[in-house]
Amino acid sequence: MRLVLPSFSAVPEETPVDQERGIGDPCCRPPFPDNVPLWDKLEEDPDNGVVLPPAEPPAEPTIGLKELTDQIQAVMQRLNERAQATAKLLLEKPKNYLQ
């Protein structure tokens, strides 16, 4: 004889939000085909129907990668020097109070 235990899940089965509320939640329903904007309508301003110009392409970089890398390294060097100076001051401060 084989003992069959009832199935038990530690995680309860989830009820969709719209069923839980008892209403048809619009966020849980797929859009109706009538509500899906057509590709030719996406660039139109809904207020006046004027077709907007296409977005401008991104601007060309004004600085090269090498120059940018050099600037980042210079900033990191200054931050490192300031951090070391601050640490030195903090370590010296207790000595001044003990004297």
PDB file of C-alpha atoms in Angstrom, residues 6 10 16-17 24 28 57-59 65 74 86 90 99:
ATOM      1  CA  PRO A   6      -2.195  15.732  -0.473  1.00  0.00           C
ATOM      2  CA  ALA A  10       3.974  26.821   0.447  1.00  0.00           C
ATOM      3  CA  PRO A  16      -5.063  37.979 -11.065  1.00  0.00           C
ATOM      4  CA  VAL A  17      -5.721  41.487  -9.800  1.00  0.00           C
ATOM      5  CA  GLY A  24     -12.099  44.111 -15.543  1.00  0.00           C
ATOM      6  CA  CYS A  28      -4.634  43.488 -17.235  1.00  0.00           C
ATOM      7  CA  PRO A  57      20.364  62.250 -34.971  1.00  0.00           C
ATOM      8  CA  PRO A  58      22.681  62.368 -31.953  1.00  0.00           C
ATOM      9  CA  ALA A  59      25.431  64.978 -32.135  1.00  0.00           C
ATOM     10  CA  LEU A  65      38.284  58.927 -26.323  1.00  0.00           C
ATOM     11  CA  ALA A  74      43.410  63.552 -13.897  1.00  0.00           C
ATOM     12  CA  THR A  86      42.196  64.038   4.476  1.00  0.00           C
ATOM     13  CA  LEU A  90      42.274  62.617  10.499  1.00  0.00           C
ATOM     14  CA  GLN A  99      49.213  66.027  24.055  1.00  0.00           C
TER      15      GLN A  99
END
